[in-house]
Amino acid sequence: MTTRVGVVTFPGSLDDRDAQRAVRLAGAEPVALWHRDKDLHQVDAVVLPGGFSYGDYLRCGAISRFSPVMDTIIEQAKLGMPVLGICNGFQVLCESHLLPGALTRNDSLHFICRDQKLRIENASTAWTGDYTQGQEIVVPLKNGEGRFVADEHVLDALEAEGRIVARYLDVNPNGSYRDIAGISNAAGNVVGLMPHPEHAIEPLTGPTTEGLGFFTSVLKQLVSA
Amino acid sequence: MSLDTVKNAEQTPDAEQPWAELGLKEDEYARIREILGRRPTGAELAMYSVMWSEHCSYKSSKVHLKQFGEKAPANDAMLVGIGENAGVVDVGQGYAVTFKVESHNHPSYIEPYQGAATGIGGIVRDILAMGARPVAVMDPLRFGAADHPDTRRVLPGIVAGIGGYGNCLGLPNIGGEVVFDSCYQGNPLVNALCVGVMKHEDIHLAQASGAGNKVILYGARTGGDGIGGVSVLASETFDATGPAKRPAVQVGDPFQEKLLIECTLEIFSEKLVLGIQDLGGAGLSCATSELASAGSGGMRVELDTVPLRDSSLSPEEILMSESQERMCAIVEPGKVDRFLEICEKWDVIATVIGEVTDGERLEIFWHGEQVVDVPPRTVAHDGPVYQRPYARPSWQDALQADAPTAERLQRPVTGEELKAALLAVAGSPNQASKAWITDQYDRYVIGNTVLATPEDSGMVRIDEETNLGVSVATDGNGRFAKLDPYTGAQLALAEAYRNVAAGGAKPLAVSDCLNFGSPEDPDVMWQFAEACRGLADACQILGTPVTGGNVSLYNQTGETAIHPTPVVAVLGVIDDVNRRTPIGFAEEGQHLYLLGDTADELGGSAWSEVAHGHLGGLPPKVDLERERLLGEILIAASRDGMIDAAHDLSDGGLAQALVESCLKGGNGARVIVPAGLDPFVFLFSESAGRAVVAIPRSEELRFNDMCGARGLPATRIGVVDGDVLEIQGQFTVSLAELKDAHTGVIEALLA
Amino acid sequence: MARVVVDVMLKPEILDPQGQAVQRALPRLGFDGIADVRQGKRFELELEGPVDDAALARIREAAETFLANTVIEDFTVRVEESQ
Amino acid sequence: MARVVVDVMLKPEILDPQGQAVQRALPRLGFDGIADVRQGKRFELELEGPVDDAALARIREAAETFLANTVIEDFTVRVEESQ
Ligand SMILES: Nc1ncnc2c1ncn2[C@@H]1O[C@H](COP(=O)(O)OP(=O)(O)O)[C@@H](O)[C@H]1O
Ligand SMILES: [Mg+2]
C-alpha cells in the first residue's frame, strides 16, 4: 500500500499544490486535507504548507491554529504522527505549541525570496533521515516573518537536545536567533522549517533538487516503523 | 437628502445637478439629458460621470487605439480580441492564455503601498474574469531620479505593495522593469501585468443573457472607498504638492482576493456561470452596465441587497464605490444554490442583487423606488469620443538634431576609459542589479517558474505532463520614445519580442499600457498618436496582434509631462520548457557569437545618460523583418539544442549584456572586437535586432550554417572562459569587480 | 524617563482587513458578543528629556509626518499614565 | 456600545526590529531626544453588551489565547475612557 501524506489547505495556503507535487515525486500519495474537516482520511503523515493562511492577519498561523483540522493534527502529532510545517506551516506549529518559540518579522522588515544555503544539523528526525548530519543543501527561502525567536533557556535546550534541524549558512536572511532555520519536537516527528524544500525538487523549476530528501525521508521512516 | 428617483427627475427637470464637479463637460451633460429624454437622477449622473471619464471611456485615446484592430495581422491564435477584460490566445494542446497590462500610476503616488497593491489586485481580477487561473504577475515600474528623496518614499512602498499583494495571492512574480528618470518624479508609473491559463472551453465573457437569470455580487462588502476616484484620478492633473482633489484611497485585502480566486475557479469548474465581470474602476456602475450592454436583454438590480461595510452609503455612492475584491456573475436560477454553497465553502459573501430582464433597460431600485432607468449601452459604450488636436512639438527637431556624436559628447577611447565606462554603466541605477527589489517578490510559488528575474523573459510551465509553457516580456524605453514616439513604440515592441525569442519561445500576441501626459496638450497628443501608429504598424509586420491593454493619461506634474512611455508586453509559447534558453554563460569553452548588425547608434542610450546626462538625437533604427529573422534563429537554435545561453542586446549595449551574462553564469569571457568596428561602438551602441549567444563547440558548424542560409549576420566574438571579462587589446575586469559595481546600488540609494 | 504613546488606527471609512479577520475568528473560538474589531498600531516612545508641551508638539509632528500615514490613518498622542 | 482596548507589545527581551527602524529614522527626520521606540498592536473591540466584569474576563481570555502570543508578547486590557 502506498504511503498517504496529507497536505492541509487553509484559506490562504499557497504552496499546497507544490507540497503535493513533492510528495508525489517522493513516491507517496498526496491527500488534500481541508481546514474545516477534522477527519485526516487515514493519512500516515501531514504537511502544513507555506502561504499566507488567513492573510497572515493578527499573527502568522494564529487563526489557522484554531481550525478543526488542527485539533486532530495536534492530537495525532502528540501520538507520534510525522508532521512537517513549512514556512506558514512552521508558524502554525509554533502557534499550536507543538514547537517552542515563535516566528516574527524579519529583521530587514522586508519579505525576502532567495536561494538559501542550509546545514542539516539533525539527520535523525522523521523528515531528515535521508540527509547526513552536517550536509549542506540549497533550497529557496521566502518569508516576511521568518525570524525564529525563543527564550535563551529554550534555545539552549533545543541545542542540547539536538532539536535544531537546520541552520542558515553564509547569510542569516531574517535575523533568526542562532541562525535557526528549522527545529523539531523532542520526539523528532514534528518538524518546522522556514525554507521551502518543496521548491527544490525538479532541476527545471528549483535551484537544486536537494529539497526532495525531506519528503523521501518520511516515507522510509513510515515503512520501517 | 431626499431620494432622487426617476419619477422625481421627470417632475423636476430644472433641478441643479453637480455634473461639473463630477468631471462632466457641459455638452456631455446635455448628451445624457438627450439620451434619457429628461434630466438624469443622482444615481444615473453618478454612473454616467464615472463611465464617461477618461479612464473608463477612453474618450481621448479611442480614435487612435482603433488602429490596433484595423491593422491587426491575421492570427489564428487569437480567440478573444480587444474589447473584453483581456484578450485570449490559443497556445495549443487545448490551452488558452490570457494576459493584460494595466496602470495604477496616480493611486501609487498618493499611497504607494496600497496604490500598487490594488493595482495587482485589479489586473488579477481581470484575468480571472476571463475564466482563467492567474499563474504569474509582472510589474513594469518607473520612478523619479534614484537619488531624489521622494523616490525613497515612493519606491519602497510600491515594491512592498506589489510584493505584499502578489505574494499573498500566491502568484509568482516573473519579471518587470525598474527605470529611474527625473521625468517621473511626481508621476511614478506602476504598471501591472497578469497571465492566466485555461482550457478553450473555459473562456468566459462579460455578458448578461437570458431573462430570469440571476445577478450575483460576491466578494468583499462595499464600502466608501475610492468613490469618485475614477473620474477624479483620471481627469485631474497633479501639482508638486499633491493631487488637486484627494481621492479616497482604496485598501486592498489580498487574502479576500485569494479566496475570490479559488472560489471563482471552483464555480467555473462546475460550469455555474454564464457571464462574469470583475469590479474595478467605476465599481458596480461599470459591472452592471457592461454586463447588461453585452447581453441580450436588460437588467434589474435591487441596490438594497448589496452587502455594505458602511450602512450610511447612498445609492450613488454604492454605484460608484471602488471597493476592491468584488466580482459580479450571471447565473441560471437553478444553479444559484450551488453557487452560493461554493462561496460559503470559501468564506466569500455572495448575494443575489438582481436579474436579467427581457427589456432593454438597466433598472436599479433603492427601497422599492426606481433610481436608474437607462439604456446600458449608452453608459458603457456610447461615451464621448474626442478628436483632440495634436501637432508635432516645436522642440522635436532641436531634440533630434542634438545627436550624441563624437564631436558633441566625449567618448572613451583608451582601454582604461572603456573599462571605466563599462563599470559606470553597469553600476548606474538603471542598469544595476534589481535584486533588492525582486528579492521581495516570490518567484517560486506554484512550482512552475522556469525563467524569472533577471532573465530576458519570464517563463512558466503550464502543463506538467507535456511541458508546454508560455513566456512574457515587457519593455518600454521612454527616452527613445521622447526622441521619436513612432520609433520608440516600435522599439518597445521589438525589444519585448526579442526577449521572448531569446528565451526560446515563439512570440504570439501583444498587450500594452500607454503612459502619457495630458491629452489636452497637443504635443502629448502627438506623441500618443505617433506611438499608437508605430505600435500598430509594427504589430502588423511582426504578426503579433494587440489583444488588449490600457491607457494612462495625465501623467504630468504641472506643465511637464513624463516621457511618452508605451510599455509593451509580448506573450510567447514554447512547446517544451526544458528547451528554454537562459542568459547566463554557464559553460566554459563555449563560443560567443554576436547576432545582427552594430551601427554607431547612441541616441537615447544608457551610455549617453550615464556619462553625459544627455538625451538627444534619434533612437536606434528599427528593422522589423530583421527582428523576426533574429527571433526565428533564436527559437530554432533553442529547439534544436544549438545554443546554451542567449541574451538580447538593449540598454547599455553589448557591454551590459556581457556583464549580466557573465555574472549570472559565474564565468568570465574573452572577447575580440571585430575588425572594422570601433571598440566603443562595439561595446555601447544600442542598435536593435541583436543578441549575444553562447554555443557549444559541437554545434558551431550547424549554427553557422543556419545563420548563413537565412542571411543573419553572426560574428564570432569570443569564448566563455575564466573569471575575468577581457576585451582583447582594451582591458580586463574581474567578475568580482563587476559584481561589486553591479550589485548593492539600489539598496545603497534607498538606505 | 517618560513615555509617550502614539496610537495609530485606520480611518473609520478605510477597510481594515486585519480587524475583520480577527472579528470573524472570535465567534469560532467561542467569544461572542463582539460587534466590531479594528486593529491598529501602538508606538511607545521613551523620551530622553521631560515630557513638556514642546516635546509633545514634536511628537505630534513626528506622528503626523511619519508614524501615521494620514492619507488612511488617524493618530492620537498621549502621555502614558503610570500603571 | 462600549469599547475595550487590548494593547499587545513584544516582551522587552524580544528584539523589535520595527520599533528600531522607527527609532533610527526619527533623528534623520529631525526628531531628536527619543531614547527608545517599541511598536506593538492595538485592538479596539466594540462590545454588543455592557462592559461588566464578566465581559472583561472573557476579553482577557481572548487576549491570552488569541490576540497575543504570550510566548513573545505581553498584553493589557482596558476600557476606553471616553475622550
Ligand atoms: N492601449 C490599449 N491597447 C489595446 N487595447 C486597449 C488599450 N487600452 C485599453 N484597451 C482595451 O479596451 C478595453 C477596455 O479597457 P479597460 O477599461 O482597461 O478594461 P477593464 O474594464 O477591464 O478595466 C479592454 O479590452 C482593453 O484591453
Ligand atoms: Mg475588467
PDB file of C-alpha atoms in Angstrom, chain B residues 556-679:
ATOM      1  CA  GLN B 556       2.390  65.077 -15.583  1.00  0.00           C
ATOM      2  CA  THR B 557       3.496  67.499 -12.948  1.00  0.00           C
ATOM      3  CA  GLY B 558       2.281  70.981 -13.728  1.00  0.00           C
ATOM      4  CA  GLU B 559       3.079  71.677 -17.361  1.00  0.00           C
ATOM      5  CA  THR B 560       5.680  68.963 -17.603  1.00  0.00           C
ATOM      6  CA  ALA B 561       4.663  65.610 -18.993  1.00  0.00           C
ATOM      7  CA  ILE B 562       6.543  62.370 -18.409  1.00  0.00           C
ATOM      8  CA  HIS B 563       8.461  60.926 -21.321  1.00  0.00           C
ATOM      9  CA  PRO B 564       5.967  59.176 -23.550  1.00  0.00           C
ATOM     10  CA  THR B 565       6.135  55.668 -22.123  1.00  0.00           C
ATOM     11  CA  PRO B 566       4.457  52.939 -24.122  1.00  0.00           C
ATOM     12  CA  VAL B 567       5.029  49.723 -22.214  1.00  0.00           C
ATOM     13  CA  VAL B 568       4.672  46.710 -24.472  1.00  0.00           C
ATOM     14  CA  ALA B 569       4.180  43.138 -23.294  1.00  0.00           C
ATOM     15  CA  VAL B 570       4.754  40.222 -25.652  1.00  0.00           C
ATOM     16  CA  LEU B 571       3.445  36.744 -24.927  1.00  0.00           C
ATOM     17  CA  GLY B 572       5.171  33.721 -26.408  1.00  0.00           C
ATOM     18  CA  VAL B 573       4.676  29.969 -26.381  1.00  0.00           C
ATOM     19  CA  ILE B 574       7.239  27.189 -26.066  1.00  0.00           C
ATOM     20  CA  ASP B 575       6.419  23.539 -26.686  1.00  0.00           C
ATOM     21  CA  ASP B 576       8.912  22.184 -24.210  1.00  0.00           C
ATOM     22  CA  VAL B 577      10.114  24.384 -21.389  1.00  0.00           C
ATOM     23  CA  ASN B 578      13.143  22.116 -20.951  1.00  0.00           C
ATOM     24  CA  ARG B 579      14.447  23.772 -24.128  1.00  0.00           C
ATOM     25  CA  ARG B 580      14.389  27.272 -22.654  1.00  0.00           C
ATOM     26  CA  THR B 581      17.492  29.418 -23.129  1.00  0.00           C
ATOM     27  CA  PRO B 582      18.805  31.247 -20.050  1.00  0.00           C
ATOM     28  CA  ILE B 583      21.068  34.313 -20.187  1.00  0.00           C
ATOM     29  CA  GLY B 584      23.947  33.011 -18.061  1.00  0.00           C
ATOM     30  CA  PHE B 585      27.261  31.909 -19.582  1.00  0.00           C
ATOM     31  CA  ALA B 586      27.326  28.662 -17.641  1.00  0.00           C
ATOM     32  CA  GLU B 587      29.778  26.530 -19.653  1.00  0.00           C
ATOM     33  CA  GLU B 588      33.438  27.357 -20.084  1.00  0.00           C
ATOM     34  CA  GLY B 589      34.780  26.913 -23.569  1.00  0.00           C
ATOM     35  CA  GLN B 590      31.585  27.798 -25.389  1.00  0.00           C
ATOM     36  CA  HIS B 591      31.904  30.267 -28.222  1.00  0.00           C
ATOM     37  CA  LEU B 592      30.211  33.627 -28.135  1.00  0.00           C
ATOM     38  CA  TYR B 593      28.503  34.993 -31.221  1.00  0.00           C
ATOM     39  CA  LEU B 594      27.055  38.420 -31.773  1.00  0.00           C
ATOM     40  CA  LEU B 595      23.955  38.200 -33.959  1.00  0.00           C
ATOM     41  CA  GLY B 596      22.832  41.213 -36.004  1.00  0.00           C
ATOM     42  CA  ASP B 597      24.489  44.412 -37.169  1.00  0.00           C
ATOM     43  CA  THR B 598      26.077  47.062 -34.996  1.00  0.00           C
ATOM     44  CA  ALA B 599      25.989  50.712 -36.110  1.00  0.00           C
ATOM     45  CA  ASP B 600      27.006  53.923 -34.368  1.00  0.00           C
ATOM     46  CA  GLU B 601      23.642  54.383 -32.594  1.00  0.00           C
ATOM     47  CA  LEU B 602      23.871  56.103 -29.230  1.00  0.00           C
ATOM     48  CA  GLY B 603      20.887  58.470 -29.241  1.00  0.00           C
ATOM     49  CA  GLY B 604      18.937  57.900 -26.015  1.00  0.00           C
ATOM     50  CA  SER B 605      21.477  55.263 -24.970  1.00  0.00           C
ATOM     51  CA  ALA B 606      22.337  54.284 -21.419  1.00  0.00           C
ATOM     52  CA  TRP B 607      25.894  55.452 -22.024  1.00  0.00           C
ATOM     53  CA  SER B 608      24.794  58.943 -23.105  1.00  0.00           C
ATOM     54  CA  GLU B 609      22.713  59.208 -19.957  1.00  0.00           C
ATOM     55  CA  VAL B 610      25.307  57.851 -17.544  1.00  0.00           C
ATOM     56  CA  ALA B 611      28.350  59.569 -18.986  1.00  0.00           C
ATOM     57  CA  HIS B 612      26.810  62.888 -20.015  1.00  0.00           C
ATOM     58  CA  GLY B 613      23.262  63.119 -18.706  1.00  0.00           C
ATOM     59  CA  HIS B 614      22.376  63.584 -22.353  1.00  0.00           C
ATOM     60  CA  LEU B 615      19.188  62.915 -24.246  1.00  0.00           C
ATOM     61  CA  GLY B 616      19.145  63.852 -27.906  1.00  0.00           C
ATOM     62  CA  GLY B 617      19.432  62.626 -31.463  1.00  0.00           C
ATOM     63  CA  LEU B 618      17.495  59.759 -32.933  1.00  0.00           C
ATOM     64  CA  PRO B 619      16.810  56.401 -31.312  1.00  0.00           C
ATOM     65  CA  PRO B 620      18.242  53.288 -32.950  1.00  0.00           C
ATOM     66  CA  LYS B 621      16.681  52.306 -36.257  1.00  0.00           C
ATOM     67  CA  VAL B 622      14.090  49.558 -36.304  1.00  0.00           C
ATOM     68  CA  ASP B 623      14.170  46.740 -38.830  1.00  0.00           C
ATOM     69  CA  LEU B 624      11.223  44.540 -38.017  1.00  0.00           C
ATOM     70  CA  GLU B 625      11.987  41.941 -40.672  1.00  0.00           C
ATOM     71  CA  ARG B 626      15.399  41.571 -39.089  1.00  0.00           C
ATOM     72  CA  GLU B 627      13.804  41.235 -35.650  1.00  0.00           C
ATOM     73  CA  ARG B 628      11.610  38.481 -36.957  1.00  0.00           C
ATOM     74  CA  LEU B 629      14.566  36.671 -38.550  1.00  0.00           C
ATOM     75  CA  LEU B 630      16.616  37.003 -35.365  1.00  0.00           C
ATOM     76  CA  GLY B 631      13.659  35.623 -33.427  1.00  0.00           C
ATOM     77  CA  GLU B 632      13.308  32.656 -35.755  1.00  0.00           C
ATOM     78  CA  ILE B 633      17.009  31.828 -35.431  1.00  0.00           C
ATOM     79  CA  LEU B 634      16.912  32.084 -31.628  1.00  0.00           C
ATOM     80  CA  ILE B 635      13.834  29.868 -31.419  1.00  0.00           C
ATOM     81  CA  ALA B 636      15.190  27.269 -33.850  1.00  0.00           C
ATOM     82  CA  ALA B 637      18.550  27.221 -32.085  1.00  0.00           C
ATOM     83  CA  SER B 638      16.848  26.650 -28.767  1.00  0.00           C
ATOM     84  CA  ARG B 639      14.543  23.946 -30.100  1.00  0.00           C
ATOM     85  CA  ASP B 640      17.397  22.082 -31.765  1.00  0.00           C
ATOM     86  CA  GLY B 641      19.765  22.434 -28.827  1.00  0.00           C
ATOM     87  CA  MET B 642      22.297  24.602 -30.630  1.00  0.00           C
ATOM     88  CA  ILE B 643      22.680  27.325 -28.011  1.00  0.00           C
ATOM     89  CA  ASP B 644      23.101  27.181 -24.262  1.00  0.00           C
ATOM     90  CA  ALA B 645      22.726  30.880 -23.495  1.00  0.00           C
ATOM     91  CA  ALA B 646      21.277  33.906 -25.210  1.00  0.00           C
ATOM     92  CA  HIS B 647      20.898  37.483 -24.092  1.00  0.00           C
ATOM     93  CA  ASP B 648      19.279  40.222 -26.113  1.00  0.00           C
ATOM     94  CA  LEU B 649      21.144  43.492 -26.515  1.00  0.00           C
ATOM     95  CA  SER B 650      19.363  46.625 -25.384  1.00  0.00           C
ATOM     96  CA  ASP B 651      20.128  49.304 -22.764  1.00  0.00           C
ATOM     97  CA  GLY B 652      23.882  49.524 -22.330  1.00  0.00           C
ATOM     98  CA  GLY B 653      24.544  47.513 -25.486  1.00  0.00           C
ATOM     99  CA  LEU B 654      26.903  44.554 -25.673  1.00  0.00           C
ATOM    100  CA  ALA B 655      28.890  45.752 -22.662  1.00  0.00           C
ATOM    101  CA  GLN B 656      25.900  45.453 -20.364  1.00  0.00           C
ATOM    102  CA  ALA B 657      24.784  42.124 -21.852  1.00  0.00           C
ATOM    103  CA  LEU B 658      28.245  40.650 -21.260  1.00  0.00           C
ATOM    104  CA  VAL B 659      28.286  41.868 -17.665  1.00  0.00           C
ATOM    105  CA  GLU B 660      24.898  40.314 -16.952  1.00  0.00           C
ATOM    106  CA  SER B 661      25.564  37.004 -18.687  1.00  0.00           C
ATOM    107  CA  CYS B 662      28.969  36.603 -17.045  1.00  0.00           C
ATOM    108  CA  LEU B 663      27.672  37.370 -13.570  1.00  0.00           C
ATOM    109  CA  LYS B 664      24.613  35.154 -13.957  1.00  0.00           C
ATOM    110  CA  GLY B 665      26.625  32.219 -15.258  1.00  0.00           C
ATOM    111  CA  GLY B 666      29.544  32.774 -12.917  1.00  0.00           C
ATOM    112  CA  ASN B 667      32.047  32.692 -15.764  1.00  0.00           C
ATOM    113  CA  GLY B 668      34.198  35.258 -17.473  1.00  0.00           C
ATOM    114  CA  ALA B 669      34.696  35.748 -21.205  1.00  0.00           C
ATOM    115  CA  ARG B 670      37.432  36.675 -23.637  1.00  0.00           C
ATOM    116  CA  VAL B 671      36.050  38.954 -26.314  1.00  0.00           C
ATOM    117  CA  ILE B 672      37.601  40.227 -29.539  1.00  0.00           C
ATOM    118  CA  VAL B 673      36.496  43.477 -31.151  1.00  0.00           C
ATOM    119  CA  PRO B 674      35.564  42.562 -34.741  1.00  0.00           C
ATOM    120  CA  ALA B 675      37.733  44.091 -37.411  1.00  0.00           C
ATOM    121  CA  GLY B 676      36.467  47.410 -38.660  1.00  0.00           C
ATOM    122  CA  LEU B 677      34.373  48.160 -35.589  1.00  0.00           C
ATOM    123  CA  ASP B 678      35.226  50.930 -33.175  1.00  0.00           C
ATOM    124  CA  PRO B 679      35.604  49.355 -29.700  1.00  0.00           C
TER     125      PRO B 679
END
